[in-house]
GROMACS .gro file of C-alpha atoms in nm:
model
  364
    1MET     CA    1   4.776  -1.748  11.106
    2PRO     CA    2   4.829  -1.389  11.239
    3SER     CA    3   4.526  -1.227  11.403
    4SER     CA    4   4.329  -0.977  11.190
    5GLN     CA    5   4.241  -0.781  11.512
    6PRO     CA    6   4.418  -0.444  11.519
    7SER     CA    7   4.665  -0.412  11.803
    8PHE     CA    8   4.628  -0.137  12.058
    9ALA     CA    9   4.962   0.002  11.945
   10SER     CA   10   4.847   0.018  11.588
   11LEU     CA   11   4.532   0.197  11.682
   12LEU     CA   12   4.732   0.449  11.881
   13SER     CA   13   4.962   0.500  11.588
   14ARG     CA   14   4.659   0.564  11.370
   15ARG     CA   15   4.539   0.811  11.630
   16ASN     CA   16   4.847   1.020  11.578
   17VAL     CA   17   4.729   1.065  11.219
   18LEU     CA   18   4.389   1.174  11.340
   19ARG     CA   19   4.529   1.456  11.546
   20THR     CA   20   4.613   1.635  11.224
   21ALA     CA   21   4.334   1.496  11.009
   22THR     CA   22   4.016   1.596  11.201
   23ALA     CA   23   3.860   1.902  11.354
   24ALA     CA   24   2.881   1.274  12.729
   25GLY     CA   25   2.683   1.518  12.948
   26SER     CA   26   2.645   1.509  13.318
   27LEU     CA   27   2.342   1.606  13.536
   28GLY     CA   28   2.336   1.873  13.800
   29LEU     CA   29   2.251   2.233  13.884
   30LEU     CA   30   2.503   2.516  13.842
   31GLY     CA   31   2.573   2.820  14.042
   32GLY     CA   32   2.837   3.048  14.191
   33SER     CA   33   3.098   3.275  14.048
   34ALA     CA   34   3.355   3.216  13.779
   35LEU     CA   35   3.653   2.993  13.830
   36ALA     CA   36   3.966   3.210  13.868
   37ALA     CA   37   4.191   2.977  13.665
   38PRO     CA   38   4.001   2.708  13.482
   39VAL     CA   39   4.206   2.430  13.318
   40ALA     CA   40   4.269   2.542  12.968
   41ARG     CA   41   4.156   2.324  12.673
   42PRO     CA   42   4.395   2.229  12.396
   43LYS     CA   43   4.437   2.500  12.133
   44LEU     CA   44   4.291   2.444  11.787
   45PRO     CA   45   4.575   2.312  11.579
   46ALA     CA   46   4.698   2.551  11.299
   47ASP     CA   47   4.602   2.312  11.026
   48LEU     CA   48   4.238   2.306  11.156
   49ALA     CA   49   4.201   2.687  11.155
   50SER     CA   50   3.961   2.633  10.860
   51PRO     CA   51   3.816   2.287  10.926
   52TYR     CA   52   3.618   2.121  10.642
   53ILE     CA   53   3.299   2.167  10.833
   54CYS     CA   54   3.304   2.530  10.734
   55ARG     CA   55   3.440   2.507  10.380
   56ALA     CA   56   3.217   2.616  10.091
   57GLU     CA   57   3.173   2.271   9.941
   58PHE     CA   58   3.050   2.139  10.276
   59ALA     CA   59   2.817   2.430  10.344
   60ALA     CA   60   2.671   2.386   9.998
   61ALA     CA   61   2.539   2.036  10.066
   62PRO     CA   62   2.166   2.039   9.992
   63ALA     CA   63   1.904   2.015  10.261
   64PRO     CA   64   1.628   1.759  10.224
   65SER     CA   65   1.361   1.879   9.985
   66GLY     CA   66   0.992   1.928  10.053
   67PRO     CA   67   0.829   2.030  10.381
   68PRO     CA   68   1.058   2.047  10.689
   69LYS     CA   69   1.154   1.707  10.823
   70GLN     CA   70   1.009   1.663  11.169
   71LEU     CA   71   1.259   1.491  11.408
   72LYS     CA   72   1.272   1.416  11.776
   73ILE     CA   73   1.617   1.440  11.936
   74SER     CA   74   1.689   1.321  12.288
   75TRP     CA   75   1.939   1.510  12.496
   76ASN     CA   76   2.018   1.591  12.859
   77ALA     CA   77   1.905   1.953  12.901
   78THR     CA   78   2.124   2.007  13.207
   79ALA     CA   79   2.447   1.890  13.034
   80VAL     CA   80   2.643   2.204  12.951
   81CYS     CA   81   2.863   2.014  12.702
   82LEU     CA   82   2.555   1.969  12.488
   83SER     CA   83   2.510   2.345  12.441
   84PRO     CA   84   2.556   2.306  12.055
   85VAL     CA   85   2.214   2.132  12.047
   86ALA     CA   86   2.056   2.446  12.194
   87VAL     CA   87   2.258   2.661  11.950
   88ALA     CA   88   2.127   2.460  11.657
   89VAL     CA   89   1.773   2.535  11.765
   90GLN     CA   90   1.812   2.895  11.870
   91ASN     CA   91   2.037   2.999  11.576
   92GLY     CA   92   1.822   2.831  11.310
   93ILE     CA   93   2.082   2.584  11.211
   94PHE     CA   94   1.835   2.293  11.214
   95ALA     CA   95   1.595   2.507  11.016
   96LYS     CA   96   1.872   2.586  10.763
   97TYR     CA   97   1.887   2.212  10.688
   98ASN     CA   98   1.508   2.195  10.653
   99LEU     CA   99   1.468   2.017  10.987
  100ASP     CA  100   1.188   2.079  11.233
  101VAL     CA  101   1.345   1.947  11.558
  102GLU     CA  102   1.170   1.877  11.884
  103LEU     CA  103   1.409   1.833  12.177
  104ILE     CA  104   1.327   1.561  12.432
  105ASN     CA  105   1.490   1.597  12.769
  106TYR     CA  106   1.593   1.240  12.866
  107ALA     CA  107   1.792   1.134  13.172
  108GLY     CA  108   1.696   0.768  13.212
  109ALA     CA  109   1.899   0.452  13.157
  110THR     CA  110   2.102   0.444  12.833
  111ASP     CA  111   1.968   0.112  12.718
  112GLN     CA  112   1.620   0.253  12.746
  113LEU     CA  113   1.725   0.566  12.549
  114LEU     CA  114   1.876   0.354  12.277
  115GLU     CA  115   1.568   0.135  12.262
  116ALA     CA  116   1.354   0.451  12.230
  117ILE     CA  117   1.566   0.564  11.931
  118ALA     CA  118   1.573   0.216  11.777
  119THR     CA  119   1.191   0.182  11.800
  120GLY     CA  120   1.109   0.527  11.658
  121LYS     CA  121   1.000   0.703  11.982
  122ALA     CA  122   1.291   0.937  11.909
  123ASP     CA  123   1.496   0.978  11.589
  124ALA     CA  124   1.836   1.063  11.735
  125GLY     CA  125   2.024   1.141  12.045
  126VAL     CA  126   2.340   1.296  12.173
  127GLY     CA  127   2.536   1.139  12.459
  128MET     CA  128   2.863   1.012  12.604
  129ALA     CA  129   3.047   0.747  12.403
  130LEU     CA  130   3.158   0.558  12.708
  131ARG     CA  131   2.800   0.543  12.825
  132TRP     CA  132   2.666   0.426  12.485
  133LEU     CA  133   2.920   0.171  12.353
  134LYS     CA  134   2.848  -0.117  12.592
  135PRO     CA  135   2.473  -0.108  12.534
  136LEU     CA  136   2.523  -0.074  12.158
  137GLU     CA  137   2.707  -0.404  12.174
  138GLN     CA  138   2.359  -0.553  12.241
  139GLY     CA  139   2.257  -0.478  11.887
  140PHE     CA  140   2.020  -0.180  11.912
  141ASP     CA  141   1.931  -0.045  11.566
  142VAL     CA  142   2.111   0.288  11.630
  143LYS     CA  143   2.415   0.407  11.436
  144LEU     CA  144   2.672   0.668  11.546
  145THR     CA  145   2.749   0.919  11.275
  146ALA     CA  146   2.982   1.172  11.441
  147GLY     CA  147   3.171   1.279  11.749
  148THR     CA  148   3.061   1.617  11.888
  149HIS     CA  149   3.337   1.719  12.137
  150GLY     CA  150   3.572   1.611  12.407
  151GLY     CA  151   3.629   1.707  12.768
  152CYS     CA  152   3.337   1.615  12.997
  153MET     CA  153   3.509   1.429  13.282
  154ARG     CA  154   3.764   1.499  13.557
  155LEU     CA  155   3.940   1.320  13.838
  156LEU     CA  156   3.975   1.537  14.149
  157ALA     CA  157   4.156   1.486  14.472
  158ALA     CA  158   4.191   1.670  14.801
  159ARG     CA  159   4.442   1.947  14.772
  160ASP     CA  160   4.643   1.836  15.068
  161GLY     CA  161   4.561   1.464  15.045
  162GLY     CA  162   4.884   1.338  14.881
  163VAL     CA  163   4.728   1.241  14.545
  164THR     CA  164   4.919   1.445  14.287
  165ASP     CA  165   4.909   1.220  13.979
  166LEU     CA  166   4.764   0.889  13.865
  167ALA     CA  167   5.053   0.689  14.006
  168SER     CA  168   4.990   0.818  14.356
  169LEU     CA  169   4.635   0.671  14.344
  170LYS     CA  170   4.779   0.325  14.408
  171GLY     CA  171   4.622   0.193  14.730
  172LYS     CA  172   4.373   0.475  14.750
  173THR     CA  173   3.993   0.490  14.746
  174ILE     CA  174   3.818   0.661  14.456
  175ALA     CA  175   3.456   0.780  14.496
  176THR     CA  176   3.216   0.739  14.199
  177GLY     CA  177   2.846   0.799  14.152
  178ASP     CA  178   2.802   0.488  13.936
  179MET     CA  179   3.016   0.171  13.908
  180ALA     CA  180   2.945   0.166  13.535
  181SER     CA  181   2.975   0.536  13.467
  182PRO     CA  182   3.169   0.687  13.181
  183ALA     CA  183   3.400   0.864  13.432
  184LYS     CA  184   3.469   0.543  13.628
  185ASN     CA  185   3.545   0.343  13.312
  186PHE     CA  186   3.756   0.622  13.159
  187PHE     CA  187   3.983   0.668  13.455
  188ALA     CA  188   3.998   0.300  13.513
  189ILE     CA  189   4.139   0.287  13.156
  190MET     CA  190   4.389   0.560  13.229
  191LEU     CA  191   4.515   0.368  13.540
  192ALA     CA  192   4.541   0.039  13.347
  193LYS     CA  193   4.739   0.200  13.066
  194ARG     CA  194   4.992   0.320  13.330
  195GLY     CA  195   5.042  -0.011  13.496
  196ILE     CA  196   4.796   0.030  13.787
  197ASP     CA  197   4.537  -0.245  13.815
  198PRO     CA  198   4.208  -0.059  13.839
  199GLU     CA  199   4.043  -0.337  14.034
  200ARG     CA  200   4.327  -0.453  14.264
  201ASP     CA  201   4.547  -0.145  14.316
  202VAL     CA  202   4.261   0.098  14.391
  203GLU     CA  203   3.925   0.072  14.562
  204TRP     CA  204   3.616   0.218  14.393
  205ARG     CA  205   3.339   0.319  14.635
  206GLN     CA  206   2.994   0.433  14.520
  207TYR     CA  207   2.819   0.735  14.667
  208PRO     CA  208   2.523   0.954  14.571
  209VAL     CA  209   2.662   1.171  14.297
  210ASP     CA  210   2.598   1.498  14.481
  211LEU     CA  211   2.786   1.371  14.784
  212LEU     CA  212   3.109   1.265  14.617
  213ASP     CA  213   3.295   1.571  14.749
  214LEU     CA  214   3.176   1.495  15.102
  215ALA     CA  215   3.328   1.145  15.080
  216ILE     CA  216   3.663   1.316  15.038
  217ASP     CA  217   3.587   1.563  15.317
  218LYS     CA  218   3.515   1.275  15.553
  219GLY     CA  219   3.832   1.089  15.455
  220GLU     CA  220   3.638   0.791  15.310
  221ALA     CA  221   3.791   0.849  14.972
  222GLN     CA  222   4.101   1.030  14.847
  223ALA     CA  223   3.976   1.112  14.496
  224LEU     CA  224   3.658   1.132  14.300
  225VAL     CA  225   3.552   1.095  13.936
  226GLU     CA  226   3.253   1.263  13.775
  227GLY     CA  227   3.165   1.497  13.494
  228ASP     CA  228   3.093   1.871  13.448
  229PRO     CA  229   2.917   2.065  13.573
  230ARG     CA  230   2.973   1.911  13.911
  231THR     CA  231   3.348   1.870  13.887
  232TYR     CA  232   3.392   2.219  13.750
  233LEU     CA  233   3.202   2.363  14.044
  234TRP     CA  234   3.396   2.147  14.299
  235LEU     CA  235   3.720   2.273  14.137
  236LYS     CA  236   3.627   2.625  14.235
  237ASP     CA  237   3.671   2.520  14.593
  238ASP     CA  238   4.024   2.536  14.720
  239ARG     CA  239   3.973   2.192  14.882
  240PHE     CA  240   4.020   2.017  14.542
  241VAL     CA  241   4.277   1.989  14.260
  242GLU     CA  242   4.238   1.826  13.921
  243VAL     CA  243   4.459   1.527  13.884
  244ALA     CA  244   4.350   1.434  13.529
  245SER     CA  245   4.071   1.478  13.279
  246ASN     CA  246   3.959   1.319  12.962
  247LEU     CA  247   4.167   1.580  12.779
  248SER     CA  248   4.485   1.468  12.961
  249ASP     CA  249   4.790   1.345  12.771
  250GLU     CA  250   4.700   1.114  12.483
  251TYR     CA  251   4.326   1.207  12.518
  252ALA     CA  252   4.379   1.572  12.433
  253ASN     CA  253   4.214   1.526  12.097
  254ARG     CA  254   3.979   1.239  12.172
  255LEU     CA  255   3.604   1.266  12.149
  256CYS     CA  256   3.376   1.232  12.445
  257CYS     CA  257   3.018   1.260  12.315
  258VAL     CA  258   2.852   1.128  11.998
  259LEU     CA  259   2.549   1.169  11.780
  260GLY     CA  260   2.338   0.853  11.729
  261ILE     CA  261   2.061   0.821  11.469
  262ARG     CA  262   1.796   0.564  11.423
  263GLY     CA  263   1.911   0.299  11.188
  264SER     CA  264   1.589   0.290  10.990
  265LEU     CA  265   1.613   0.665  10.933
  266ILE     CA  266   1.955   0.626  10.783
  267ARG     CA  267   1.844   0.341  10.559
  268ASP     CA  268   1.510   0.497  10.452
  269ASP     CA  269   1.592   0.869  10.443
  270ARG     CA  270   1.969   0.913  10.425
  271PRO     CA  271   1.953   1.285  10.315
  272THR     CA  272   1.770   1.361  10.640
  273ALA     CA  273   2.020   1.170  10.845
  274ALA     CA  274   2.303   1.361  10.670
  275ALA     CA  275   2.131   1.692  10.725
  276LEU     CA  276   2.091   1.628  11.094
  277THR     CA  277   2.460   1.528  11.124
  278ARG     CA  278   2.574   1.844  10.934
  279ALA     CA  279   2.354   2.066  11.149
  280VAL     CA  280   2.490   1.924  11.479
  281LEU     CA  281   2.851   1.956  11.354
  282GLU     CA  282   2.796   2.314  11.227
  283ALA     CA  283   2.649   2.407  11.563
  284ALA     CA  284   2.948   2.245  11.745
  285GLU     CA  285   3.186   2.442  11.526
  286TRP     CA  286   3.001   2.767  11.590
  287THR     CA  287   3.010   2.695  11.960
  288SER     CA  288   3.385   2.640  11.955
  289ARG     CA  289   3.427   2.981  11.797
  290ASN     CA  290   3.164   3.164  12.003
  291PRO     CA  291   3.180   3.014  12.350
  292ALA     CA  292   3.034   3.309  12.535
  293ALA     CA  293   2.743   3.337  12.289
  294ALA     CA  294   2.684   2.963  12.303
  295ALA     CA  295   2.674   2.985  12.683
  296ALA     CA  296   2.413   3.258  12.661
  297VAL     CA  297   2.204   3.040  12.440
  298PHE     CA  298   2.226   2.753  12.688
  299ALA     CA  299   2.163   2.975  12.991
  300PRO     CA  300   1.782   2.923  13.005
  301TYR     CA  301   1.845   2.549  13.061
  302ALA     CA  302   2.062   2.633  13.361
  303PRO     CA  303   1.896   2.922  13.530
  304LYS     CA  304   2.105   2.898  13.847
  305ALA     CA  305   2.428   2.920  13.650
  306ALA     CA  306   2.661   3.218  13.655
  307PRO     CA  307   2.731   3.329  13.293
  308ASP     CA  308   3.106   3.317  13.353
  309ASP     CA  309   3.079   2.960  13.472
  310LEU     CA  310   2.884   2.850  13.160
  311THR     CA  311   3.132   3.026  12.939
  312ALA     CA  312   3.428   2.865  13.110
  313MET     CA  313   3.285   2.518  13.071
  314VAL     CA  314   3.188   2.571  12.707
  315SER     CA  315   3.539   2.699  12.637
  316HIS     CA  316   3.699   2.409  12.810
  317HIS     CA  317   3.506   2.144  12.607
  318THR     CA  318   3.666   2.080  12.272
  319HIS     CA  319   3.372   2.162  12.042
  320HIS     CA  320   3.613   2.206  11.756
  321HIS     CA  321   3.679   1.830  11.766
  322HIS     CA  322   3.393   1.656  11.580
  323PRO     CA  323   3.528   1.371  11.366
  324VAL     CA  324   3.321   1.181  11.107
  325GLY     CA  325   3.389   0.894  10.867
  326LEU     CA  326   3.710   0.693  10.907
  327PRO     CA  327   3.860   0.920  11.174
  328PHE     CA  328   3.548   0.888  11.382
  329LYS     CA  329   3.551   0.508  11.350
  330ASP     CA  330   3.918   0.504  11.455
  331GLU     CA  331   3.831   0.679  11.776
  332ILE     CA  332   3.546   0.444  11.852
  333ALA     CA  333   3.774   0.146  11.778
  334LEU     CA  334   4.027   0.290  12.021
  335TYR     CA  335   3.764   0.316  12.294
  336ALA     CA  336   3.660  -0.044  12.225
  337GLU     CA  337   4.015  -0.162  12.257
  338GLU     CA  338   4.058   0.022  12.575
  339LEU     CA  339   3.735  -0.106  12.730
  340LYS     CA  340   3.880  -0.448  12.688
  341LEU     CA  341   4.165  -0.348  12.911
  342VAL     CA  342   3.915  -0.298  13.202
  343SER     CA  343   3.697  -0.597  13.117
  344VAL     CA  344   3.397  -0.392  13.007
  345PHE     CA  345   3.425  -0.548  12.654
  346LYS     CA  346   3.506  -0.915  12.603
  347ARG     CA  347   3.871  -1.001  12.515
  348GLY     CA  348   3.758  -1.146  12.192
  349THR     CA  349   3.587  -0.826  12.065
  350ASP     CA  350   3.738  -0.700  11.748
  351PRO     CA  351   3.755  -0.321  11.786
  352ARG     CA  352   3.755  -0.249  11.413
  353MET     CA  353   3.464  -0.479  11.338
  354PHE     CA  354   3.271  -0.329  11.628
  355ALA     CA  355   3.334   0.024  11.510
  356ASP     CA  356   3.230  -0.066  11.155
  357LYS     CA  357   2.910  -0.221  11.290
  358ILE     CA  358   2.787   0.067  11.501
  359CYS     CA  359   2.913   0.367  11.296
  360ALA     CA  360   2.768   0.502  10.974
  361ASP     CA  361   2.925   0.755  10.743
  362VAL     CA  362   2.621   0.950  10.618
  363LEU     CA  363   2.812   1.241  10.464
  364THR     CA  364   2.964   1.052  10.175
   0.00000   0.00000   0.00000
């Protein structure tokens, strides 16, 4: 009997459809002047010039009735890629959907965050898919309702160190701040898909995250993996070049961060869960169209940041890419299949069943 599990090739084929069908954060302090030539993000496809998130029928969706719904949303207040959350507060987008939102700055372990959401200490959170998926396999009562953007992570190498592409990493040492980090898992996936065994053909070495660049300076590593804002700031130094990012090649239109909502909220008050999802997506779309203004809204959370740096990072992250429904599930299933390649997920995991289990389409 043929297996019902979708093949990786079929998922990739489905992904090609998504590129025309649909429109993580890191910690750290910011500072310095603007990057002279930041890596450009993919342009918004012509057929997405008026994505459904902004169409009249979507905007006309009713907000929950009665008094404003009080919600607690967890986020990482130093993650520039989560600037749409600040935008939704400052620009009254949450209020537009009759939501009274309290932001909770959370930077602890992901399983503790998901437990806090599942048990009602928070109602929702925004975070990196590759940080959340493995803990969600444990069965927390949290459902993912949307992707919010792509483009949080980069792989950097010494400019004159001989690492010019992923293939040249074979036999090299890669510095990471966390052996289970989204960046480490993501670039391990990229290596595996290109025929490089991420465990045998390269060496991963852990360092304090703020010292990753020094590991390269000292010759202890030839490359590093981490997320913005650190990698963006290191790229401003002529010592480093970007070898790849999570917008490279087939990942140009792949989500990075997701919105997760307490399962009991979805079951007991679906209109509020839908309103929250719509508000976050509207803020993401606004951010994609107004990166400098979104950066200014986020600036109070990063007081040491140069305005041009914030704008450059917000512009680089693909806030126009925020899939929901089946396209969203397809992207989550792709990640599940890829995590099997690097032994983060069990070989027997069915990517489609996993995506169906942890995702909820609250907008239909």
